[in-house]
Tab-separated table of C-alpha atoms in Angstrom:
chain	number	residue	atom	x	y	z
V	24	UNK	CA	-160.024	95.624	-74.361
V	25	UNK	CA	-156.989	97.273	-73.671
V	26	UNK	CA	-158.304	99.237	-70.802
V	27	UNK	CA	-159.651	96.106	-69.455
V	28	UNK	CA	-156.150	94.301	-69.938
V	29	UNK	CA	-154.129	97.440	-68.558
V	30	UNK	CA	-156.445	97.647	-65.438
V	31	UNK	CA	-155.846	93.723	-64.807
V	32	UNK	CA	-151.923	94.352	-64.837
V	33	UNK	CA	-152.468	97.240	-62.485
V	34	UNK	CA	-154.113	94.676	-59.646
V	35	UNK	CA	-151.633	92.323	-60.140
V	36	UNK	CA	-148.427	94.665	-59.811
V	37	UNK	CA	-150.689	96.115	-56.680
V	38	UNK	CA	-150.745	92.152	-55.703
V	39	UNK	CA	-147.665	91.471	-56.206
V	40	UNK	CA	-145.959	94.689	-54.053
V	41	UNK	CA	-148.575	93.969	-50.798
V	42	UNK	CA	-147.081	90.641	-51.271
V	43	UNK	CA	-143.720	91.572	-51.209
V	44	UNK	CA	-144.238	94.301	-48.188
V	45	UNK	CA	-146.337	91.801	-46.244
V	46	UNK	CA	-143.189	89.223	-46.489
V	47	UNK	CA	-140.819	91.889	-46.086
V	48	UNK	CA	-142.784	92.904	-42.685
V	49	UNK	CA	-142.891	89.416	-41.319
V	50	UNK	CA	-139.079	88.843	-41.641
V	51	UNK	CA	-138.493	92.054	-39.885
V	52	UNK	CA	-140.684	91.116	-36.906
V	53	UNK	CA	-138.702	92.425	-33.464
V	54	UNK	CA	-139.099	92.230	-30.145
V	55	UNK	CA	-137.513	94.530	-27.539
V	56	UNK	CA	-138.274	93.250	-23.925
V	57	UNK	CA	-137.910	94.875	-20.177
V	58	UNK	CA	-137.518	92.466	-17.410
V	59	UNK	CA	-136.079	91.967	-14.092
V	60	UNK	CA	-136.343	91.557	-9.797
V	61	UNK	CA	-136.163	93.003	-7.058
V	62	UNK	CA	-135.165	91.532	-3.666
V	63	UNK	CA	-134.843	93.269	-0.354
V	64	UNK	CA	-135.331	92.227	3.111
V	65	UNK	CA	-133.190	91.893	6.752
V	66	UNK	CA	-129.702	90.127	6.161
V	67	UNK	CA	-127.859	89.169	9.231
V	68	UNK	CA	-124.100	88.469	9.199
V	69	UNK	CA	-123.208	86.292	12.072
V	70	UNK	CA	-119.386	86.603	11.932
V	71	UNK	CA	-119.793	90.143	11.298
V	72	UNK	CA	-122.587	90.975	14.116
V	73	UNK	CA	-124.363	93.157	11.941
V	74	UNK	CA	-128.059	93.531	10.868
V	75	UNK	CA	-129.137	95.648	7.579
V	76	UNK	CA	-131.585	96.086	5.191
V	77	UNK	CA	-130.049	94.902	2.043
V	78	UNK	CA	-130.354	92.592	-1.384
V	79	UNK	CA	-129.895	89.014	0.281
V	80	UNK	CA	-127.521	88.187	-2.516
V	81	UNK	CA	-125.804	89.524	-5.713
V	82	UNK	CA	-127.527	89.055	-8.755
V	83	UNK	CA	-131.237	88.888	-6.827
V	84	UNK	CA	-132.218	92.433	-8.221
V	85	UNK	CA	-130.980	93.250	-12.256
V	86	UNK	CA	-132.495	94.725	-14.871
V	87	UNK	CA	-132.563	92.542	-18.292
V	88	UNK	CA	-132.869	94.604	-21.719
V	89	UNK	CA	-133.387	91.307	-24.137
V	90	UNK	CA	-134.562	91.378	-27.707
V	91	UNK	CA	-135.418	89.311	-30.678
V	92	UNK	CA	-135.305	89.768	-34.806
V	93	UNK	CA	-137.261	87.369	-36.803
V	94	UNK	CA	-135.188	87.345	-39.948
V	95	UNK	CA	-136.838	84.166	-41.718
V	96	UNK	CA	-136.155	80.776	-42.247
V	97	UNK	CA	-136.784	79.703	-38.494
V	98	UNK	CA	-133.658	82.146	-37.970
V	99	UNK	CA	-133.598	84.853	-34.934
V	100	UNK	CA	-130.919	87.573	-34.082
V	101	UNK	CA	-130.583	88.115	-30.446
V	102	UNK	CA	-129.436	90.227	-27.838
V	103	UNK	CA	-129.573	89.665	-24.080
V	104	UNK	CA	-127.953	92.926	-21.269
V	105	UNK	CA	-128.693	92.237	-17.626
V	106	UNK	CA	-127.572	94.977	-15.359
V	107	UNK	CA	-127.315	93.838	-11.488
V	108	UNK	CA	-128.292	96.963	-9.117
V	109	UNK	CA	-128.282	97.293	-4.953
V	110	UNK	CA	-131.814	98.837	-4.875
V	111	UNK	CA	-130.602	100.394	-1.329
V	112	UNK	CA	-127.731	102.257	-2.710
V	113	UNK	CA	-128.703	102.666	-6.106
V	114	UNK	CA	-124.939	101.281	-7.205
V	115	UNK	CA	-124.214	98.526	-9.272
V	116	UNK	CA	-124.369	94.634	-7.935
V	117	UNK	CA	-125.028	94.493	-4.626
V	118	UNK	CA	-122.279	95.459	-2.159
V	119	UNK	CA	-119.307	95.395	-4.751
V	120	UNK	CA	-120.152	98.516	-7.058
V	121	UNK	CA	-117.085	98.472	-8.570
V	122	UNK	CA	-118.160	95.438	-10.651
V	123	UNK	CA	-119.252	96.081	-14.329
V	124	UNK	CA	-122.863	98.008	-15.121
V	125	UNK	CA	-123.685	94.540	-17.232
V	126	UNK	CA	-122.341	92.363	-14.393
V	127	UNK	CA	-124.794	89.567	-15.509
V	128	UNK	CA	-124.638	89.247	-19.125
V	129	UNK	CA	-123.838	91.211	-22.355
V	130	UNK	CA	-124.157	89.058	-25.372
V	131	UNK	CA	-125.122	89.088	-28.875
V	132	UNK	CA	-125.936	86.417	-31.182
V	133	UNK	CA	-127.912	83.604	-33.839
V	134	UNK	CA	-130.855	81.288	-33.044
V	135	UNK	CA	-132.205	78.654	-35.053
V	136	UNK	CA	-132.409	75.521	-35.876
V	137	UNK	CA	-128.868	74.361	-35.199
V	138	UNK	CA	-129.037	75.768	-31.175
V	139	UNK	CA	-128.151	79.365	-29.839
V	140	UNK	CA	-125.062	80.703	-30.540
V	141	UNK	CA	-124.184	83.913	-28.532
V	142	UNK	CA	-121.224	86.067	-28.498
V	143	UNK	CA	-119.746	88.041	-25.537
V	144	UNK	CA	-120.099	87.773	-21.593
V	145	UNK	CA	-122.053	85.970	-19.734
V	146	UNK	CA	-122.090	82.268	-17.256
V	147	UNK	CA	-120.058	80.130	-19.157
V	148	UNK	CA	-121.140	76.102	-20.221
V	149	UNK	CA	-119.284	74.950	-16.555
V	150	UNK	CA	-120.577	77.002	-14.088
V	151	UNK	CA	-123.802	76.917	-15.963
V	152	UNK	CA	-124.764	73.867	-14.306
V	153	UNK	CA	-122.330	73.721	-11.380
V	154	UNK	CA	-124.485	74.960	-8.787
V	155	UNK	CA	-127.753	73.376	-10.072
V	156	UNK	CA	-128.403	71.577	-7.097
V	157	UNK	CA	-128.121	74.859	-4.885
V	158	UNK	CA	-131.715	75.660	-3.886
V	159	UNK	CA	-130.895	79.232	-3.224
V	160	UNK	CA	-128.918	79.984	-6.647
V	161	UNK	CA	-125.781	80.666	-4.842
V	162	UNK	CA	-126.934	83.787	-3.575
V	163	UNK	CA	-128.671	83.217	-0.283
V	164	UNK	CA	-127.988	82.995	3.452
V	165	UNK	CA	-128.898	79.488	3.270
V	166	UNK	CA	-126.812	79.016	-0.394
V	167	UNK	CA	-124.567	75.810	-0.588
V	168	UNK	CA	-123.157	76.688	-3.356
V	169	UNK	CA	-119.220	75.383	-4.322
V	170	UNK	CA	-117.684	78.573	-3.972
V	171	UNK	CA	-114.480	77.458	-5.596
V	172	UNK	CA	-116.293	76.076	-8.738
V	173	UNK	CA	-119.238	79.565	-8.731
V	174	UNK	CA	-116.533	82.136	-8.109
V	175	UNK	CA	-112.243	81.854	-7.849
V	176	UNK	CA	-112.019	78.570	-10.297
V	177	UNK	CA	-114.201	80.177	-12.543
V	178	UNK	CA	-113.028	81.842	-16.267
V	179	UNK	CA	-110.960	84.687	-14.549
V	180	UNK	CA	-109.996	85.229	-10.976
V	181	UNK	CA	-113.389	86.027	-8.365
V	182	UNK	CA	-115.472	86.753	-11.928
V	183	UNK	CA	-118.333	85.188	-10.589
V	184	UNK	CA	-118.409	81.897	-13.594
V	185	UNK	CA	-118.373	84.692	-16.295
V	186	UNK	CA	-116.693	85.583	-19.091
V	187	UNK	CA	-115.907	86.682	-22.357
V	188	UNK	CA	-115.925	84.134	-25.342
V	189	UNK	CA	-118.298	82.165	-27.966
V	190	UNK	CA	-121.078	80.600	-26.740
V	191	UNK	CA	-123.690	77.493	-27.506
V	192	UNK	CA	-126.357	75.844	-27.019
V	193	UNK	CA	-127.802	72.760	-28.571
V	194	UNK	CA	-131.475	72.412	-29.159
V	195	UNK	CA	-133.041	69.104	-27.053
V	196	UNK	CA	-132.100	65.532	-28.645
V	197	UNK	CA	-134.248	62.904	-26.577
V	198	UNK	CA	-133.684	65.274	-23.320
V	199	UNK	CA	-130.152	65.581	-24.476
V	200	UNK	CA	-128.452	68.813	-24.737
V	201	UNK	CA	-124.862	70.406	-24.985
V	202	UNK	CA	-123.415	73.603	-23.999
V	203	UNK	CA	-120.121	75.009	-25.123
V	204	UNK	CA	-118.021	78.073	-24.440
V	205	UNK	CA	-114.519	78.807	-26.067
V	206	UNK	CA	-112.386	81.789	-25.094
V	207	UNK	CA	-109.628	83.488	-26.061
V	208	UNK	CA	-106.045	83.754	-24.497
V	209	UNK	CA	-105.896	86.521	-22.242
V	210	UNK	CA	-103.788	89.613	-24.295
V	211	UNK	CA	-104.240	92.198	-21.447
V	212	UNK	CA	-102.146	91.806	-18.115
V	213	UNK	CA	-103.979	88.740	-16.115
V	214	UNK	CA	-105.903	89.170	-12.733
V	215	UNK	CA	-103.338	87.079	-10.859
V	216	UNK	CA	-100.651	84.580	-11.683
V	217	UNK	CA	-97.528	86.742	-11.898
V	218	UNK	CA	-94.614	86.542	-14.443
V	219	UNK	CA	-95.690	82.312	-15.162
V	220	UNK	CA	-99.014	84.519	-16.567
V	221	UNK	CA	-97.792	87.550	-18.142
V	222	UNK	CA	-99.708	89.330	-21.198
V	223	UNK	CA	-100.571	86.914	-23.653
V	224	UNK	CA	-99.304	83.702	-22.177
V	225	UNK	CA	-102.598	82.524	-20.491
V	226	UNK	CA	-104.305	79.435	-21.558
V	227	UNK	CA	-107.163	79.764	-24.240
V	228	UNK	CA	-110.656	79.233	-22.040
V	229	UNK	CA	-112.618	75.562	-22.759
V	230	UNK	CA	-116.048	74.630	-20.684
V	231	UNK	CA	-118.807	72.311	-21.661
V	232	UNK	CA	-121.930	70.440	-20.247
V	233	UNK	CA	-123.556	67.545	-21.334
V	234	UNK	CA	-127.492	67.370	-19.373
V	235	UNK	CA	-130.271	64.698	-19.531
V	236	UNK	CA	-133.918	65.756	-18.744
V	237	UNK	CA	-136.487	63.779	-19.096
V	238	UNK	CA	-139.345	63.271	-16.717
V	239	UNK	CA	-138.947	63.761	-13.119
V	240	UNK	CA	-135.096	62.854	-14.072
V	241	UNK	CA	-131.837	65.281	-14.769
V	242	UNK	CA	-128.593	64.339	-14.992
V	243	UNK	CA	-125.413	66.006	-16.226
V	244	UNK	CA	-121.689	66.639	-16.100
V	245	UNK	CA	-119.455	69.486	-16.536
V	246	UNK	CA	-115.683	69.871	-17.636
V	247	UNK	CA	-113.927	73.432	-17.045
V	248	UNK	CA	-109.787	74.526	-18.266
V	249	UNK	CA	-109.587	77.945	-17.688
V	250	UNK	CA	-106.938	80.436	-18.708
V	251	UNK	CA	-104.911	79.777	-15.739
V	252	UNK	CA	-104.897	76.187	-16.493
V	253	UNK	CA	-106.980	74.737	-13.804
V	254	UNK	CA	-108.891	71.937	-14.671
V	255	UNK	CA	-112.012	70.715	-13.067
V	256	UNK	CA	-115.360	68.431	-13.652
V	257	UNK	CA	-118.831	68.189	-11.923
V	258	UNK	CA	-121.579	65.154	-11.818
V	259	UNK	CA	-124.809	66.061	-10.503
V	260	UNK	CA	-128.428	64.395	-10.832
V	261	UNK	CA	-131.812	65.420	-9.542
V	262	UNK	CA	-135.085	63.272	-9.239
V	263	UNK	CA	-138.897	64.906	-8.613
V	264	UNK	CA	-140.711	62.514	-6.820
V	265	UNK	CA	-143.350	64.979	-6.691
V	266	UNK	CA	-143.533	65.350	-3.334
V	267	UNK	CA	-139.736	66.451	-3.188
V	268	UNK	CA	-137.234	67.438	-5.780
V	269	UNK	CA	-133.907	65.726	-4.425
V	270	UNK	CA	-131.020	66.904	-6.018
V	271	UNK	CA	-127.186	65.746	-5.603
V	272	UNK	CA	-123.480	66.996	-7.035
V	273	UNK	CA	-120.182	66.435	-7.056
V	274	UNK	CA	-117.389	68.747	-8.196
V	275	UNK	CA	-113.815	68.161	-8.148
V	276	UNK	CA	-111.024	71.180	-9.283
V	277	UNK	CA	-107.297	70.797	-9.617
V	278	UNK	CA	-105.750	74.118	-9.856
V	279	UNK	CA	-102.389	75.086	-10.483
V	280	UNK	CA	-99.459	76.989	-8.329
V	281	UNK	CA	-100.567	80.323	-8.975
V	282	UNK	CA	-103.211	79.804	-10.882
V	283	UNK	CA	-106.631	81.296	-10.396
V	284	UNK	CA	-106.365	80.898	-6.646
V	285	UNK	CA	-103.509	81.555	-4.837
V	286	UNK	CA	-101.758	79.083	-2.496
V	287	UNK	CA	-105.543	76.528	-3.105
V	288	UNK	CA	-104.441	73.566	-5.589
V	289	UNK	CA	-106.921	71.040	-4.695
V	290	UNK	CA	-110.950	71.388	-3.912
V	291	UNK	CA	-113.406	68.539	-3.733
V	292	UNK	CA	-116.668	68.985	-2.385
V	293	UNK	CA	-120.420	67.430	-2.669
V	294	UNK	CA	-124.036	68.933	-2.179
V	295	UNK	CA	-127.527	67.221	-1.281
V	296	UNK	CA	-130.545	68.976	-1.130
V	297	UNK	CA	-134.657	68.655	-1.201
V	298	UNK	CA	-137.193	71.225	-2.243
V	299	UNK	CA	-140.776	70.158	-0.820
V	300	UNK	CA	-143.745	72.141	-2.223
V	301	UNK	CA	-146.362	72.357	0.277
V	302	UNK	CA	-149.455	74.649	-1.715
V	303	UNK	CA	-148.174	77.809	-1.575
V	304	UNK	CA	-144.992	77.459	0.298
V	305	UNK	CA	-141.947	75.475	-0.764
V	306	UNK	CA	-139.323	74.158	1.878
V	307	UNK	CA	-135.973	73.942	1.343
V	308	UNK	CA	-133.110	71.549	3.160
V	309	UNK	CA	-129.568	71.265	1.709
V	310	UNK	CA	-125.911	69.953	2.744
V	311	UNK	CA	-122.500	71.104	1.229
V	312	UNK	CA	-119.598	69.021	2.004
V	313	UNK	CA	-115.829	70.046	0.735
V	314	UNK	CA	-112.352	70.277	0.748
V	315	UNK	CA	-109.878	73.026	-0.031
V	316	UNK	CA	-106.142	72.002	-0.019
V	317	UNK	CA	-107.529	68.958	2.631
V	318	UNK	CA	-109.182	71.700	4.910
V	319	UNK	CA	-112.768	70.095	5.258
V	320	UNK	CA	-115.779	72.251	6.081
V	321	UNK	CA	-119.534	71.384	5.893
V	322	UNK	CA	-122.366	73.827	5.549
V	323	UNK	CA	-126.582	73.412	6.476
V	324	UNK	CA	-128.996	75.496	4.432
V	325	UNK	CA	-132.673	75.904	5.372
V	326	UNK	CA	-134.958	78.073	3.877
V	327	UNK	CA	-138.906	78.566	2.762
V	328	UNK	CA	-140.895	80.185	0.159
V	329	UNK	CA	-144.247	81.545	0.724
V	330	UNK	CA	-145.763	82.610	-3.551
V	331	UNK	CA	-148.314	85.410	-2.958
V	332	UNK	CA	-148.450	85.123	-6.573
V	333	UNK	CA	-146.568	84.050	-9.933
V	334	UNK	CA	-144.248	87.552	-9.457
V	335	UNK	CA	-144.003	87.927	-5.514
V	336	UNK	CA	-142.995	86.044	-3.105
V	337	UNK	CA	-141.412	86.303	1.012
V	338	UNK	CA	-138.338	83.808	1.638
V	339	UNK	CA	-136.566	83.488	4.423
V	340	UNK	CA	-132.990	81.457	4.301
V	341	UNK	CA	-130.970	80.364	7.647
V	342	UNK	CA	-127.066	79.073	6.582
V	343	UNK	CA	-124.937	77.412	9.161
V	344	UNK	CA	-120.802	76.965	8.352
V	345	UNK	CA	-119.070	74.711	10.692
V	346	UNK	CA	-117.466	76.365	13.971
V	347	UNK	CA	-119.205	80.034	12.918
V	348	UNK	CA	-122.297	81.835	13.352
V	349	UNK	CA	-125.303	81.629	11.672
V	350	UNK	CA	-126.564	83.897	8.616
V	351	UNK	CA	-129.973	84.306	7.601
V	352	UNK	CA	-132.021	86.632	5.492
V	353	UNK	CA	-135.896	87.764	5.048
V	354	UNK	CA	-136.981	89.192	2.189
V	355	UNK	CA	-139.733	90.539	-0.394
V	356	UNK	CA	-139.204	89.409	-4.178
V	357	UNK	CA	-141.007	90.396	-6.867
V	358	UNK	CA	-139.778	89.646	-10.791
V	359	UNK	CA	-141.389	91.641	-13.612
């Protein structure tokens, strides 16, 4: 009997640990994941009169190191490093390799049921969704992207919409969802600004985003005060009508006297653009209208997609700037 007894509170105990391992291996479920692109073709620069073989763009060809940590409870650690590469010169992003190795994001952070919350560098909540109706992601030939908003009016001067700080994102209420990013007051010697922004007497950085999606509708807005003190908002809204995506913005930046641009206190500008998917192929058209300090320009954007599959595809982009000659690119693209 007590063999029989002793040999039954063996199993259990042996239960009882697999149990506790098996649970104990399921919260430490990880994930450690290699992606990235690769885009290189013929850029022409009309002002310049040159021809090379190049990226098309910054950002087009990175390397992302991203990774996941199940620790229970619905809740994930995270980790996202995107390094941006010129595959022709083997340097970092694109033409300007003096730009950091982990140009496009290096960030560390919580998921669960309460949103994303990430900490370090990467797009902040504004320029997030400033250039969503851009076909080309700002990058391209044919990009009408608000250069103000995407680059100099960004978190620090020419940082490309980036920077350090605490970052969020809401999960989807209805279609509804926020994004939030809150940085610091600069304590290291400012880009620009002079003596009115000497160590420690920037402003502390504040950008959000409100967008709707639902259907073949988006909509969303965008607010922006960064440590220089210029303030700015954008409006945008895109419809699908299936046989073209139309897409519209608005964005509107008042900067300050030496603020993140110098001598520019005032930019307005609005884009329009349709992408038409015809099988294989998708067509691009877009317009960018602005005003810098009551300087207007305009800008035309064509460009086409042809898939060969879900990872490669040929484009070809053709941008036009009022009174100056044309740009276009050709290139190869494949993501993995």
């Amino acid at each position: 009997l007590f063999s029989t007894l002793e040999n039954l509170s063996m199993k259990k105990t042996l239960i009882a640990l697999a149990a506790v391992a098996a649970t104990s291996a399921a919260f430490a479920q990880s994930t450690v994941t290699l992606s990235g692109s690769l885009d290189v073709g013929i850029v022409r620069n009309g002002a310049a009169g040159t021809t090379v073989l190049n990226a098309a763009g910054n950002g087009l060809n990175q390397l992302v190191f991203s990774g996941s940590e199940d620790l229970g409870g619905g809740l994930k650690a995270n980790f996202v490093l995107q390094q941006r590469f010129n595959p022709t010169s083997g340097q970092n992003d694109g033409t300007n390799a003096g730009r950091r190795t982990f140009q496009g994001a290096s960030t560390v952070g919580l998921s669960g049921g309460f949103g994303n919350i990430r900490l370090g560098r990467e797009i902040e909540a504004f320029n997030d969704v400033n250039n969503w109706a851009d076909p080309w992601g700002t990058v391209r030939a044919a990009s009408i992207a608000f250069a103000a908003g995407n680059a100099a009016y960004g978190p620090d001067a020419a940082d490309l919409g980036r920077t350090e700080g605490i970052h969020y994102n809401s999960p989807s209420f209805g279609g509804v969802s926020l994004g939030l990013t809150y940085g610091f007051k600069d304590q290291t010697a400012p880009q620009i600004g002079g003596a009115a922004y000497a160590v420690g007497k920037t402003k502390s950085f504040f950008s959000g985003n409100l967008m709707y999606s639902g259907g073949p509708l988006t909509a969303y807005v965008g607010v922006l005060q960064n440590r220089y003190d210029d303030e700015g908002y954008v409006i945008g809204a895109g419809y699908n009508l299936g046989v073209a995506h139309l897409k519209f913005a608005y964005t509107d930046i008042d900067g300050v006297a030496g603020g993140s641009v110098a001598n520019a206190d005032e930019y307005k500008g609005y884009q329009l653009s349709a992408e038409v998917p015809l099988g294989a192929t998708v067509v691009s058209v877009g317009y960018l209208n602005d005003k810098t300090n009551g300087v207007k320009s305009n800008k035309l954007g064509l460009g086409a997609q042809y898939n060969l599959s879900k990872r490669t595809a040929l484009i070809a982009t053709y941008g036009k700037v009022k009174a100056t000659k044309a740009n276009f690119d050709f290139s190869v693209r494949h993501t993995f």
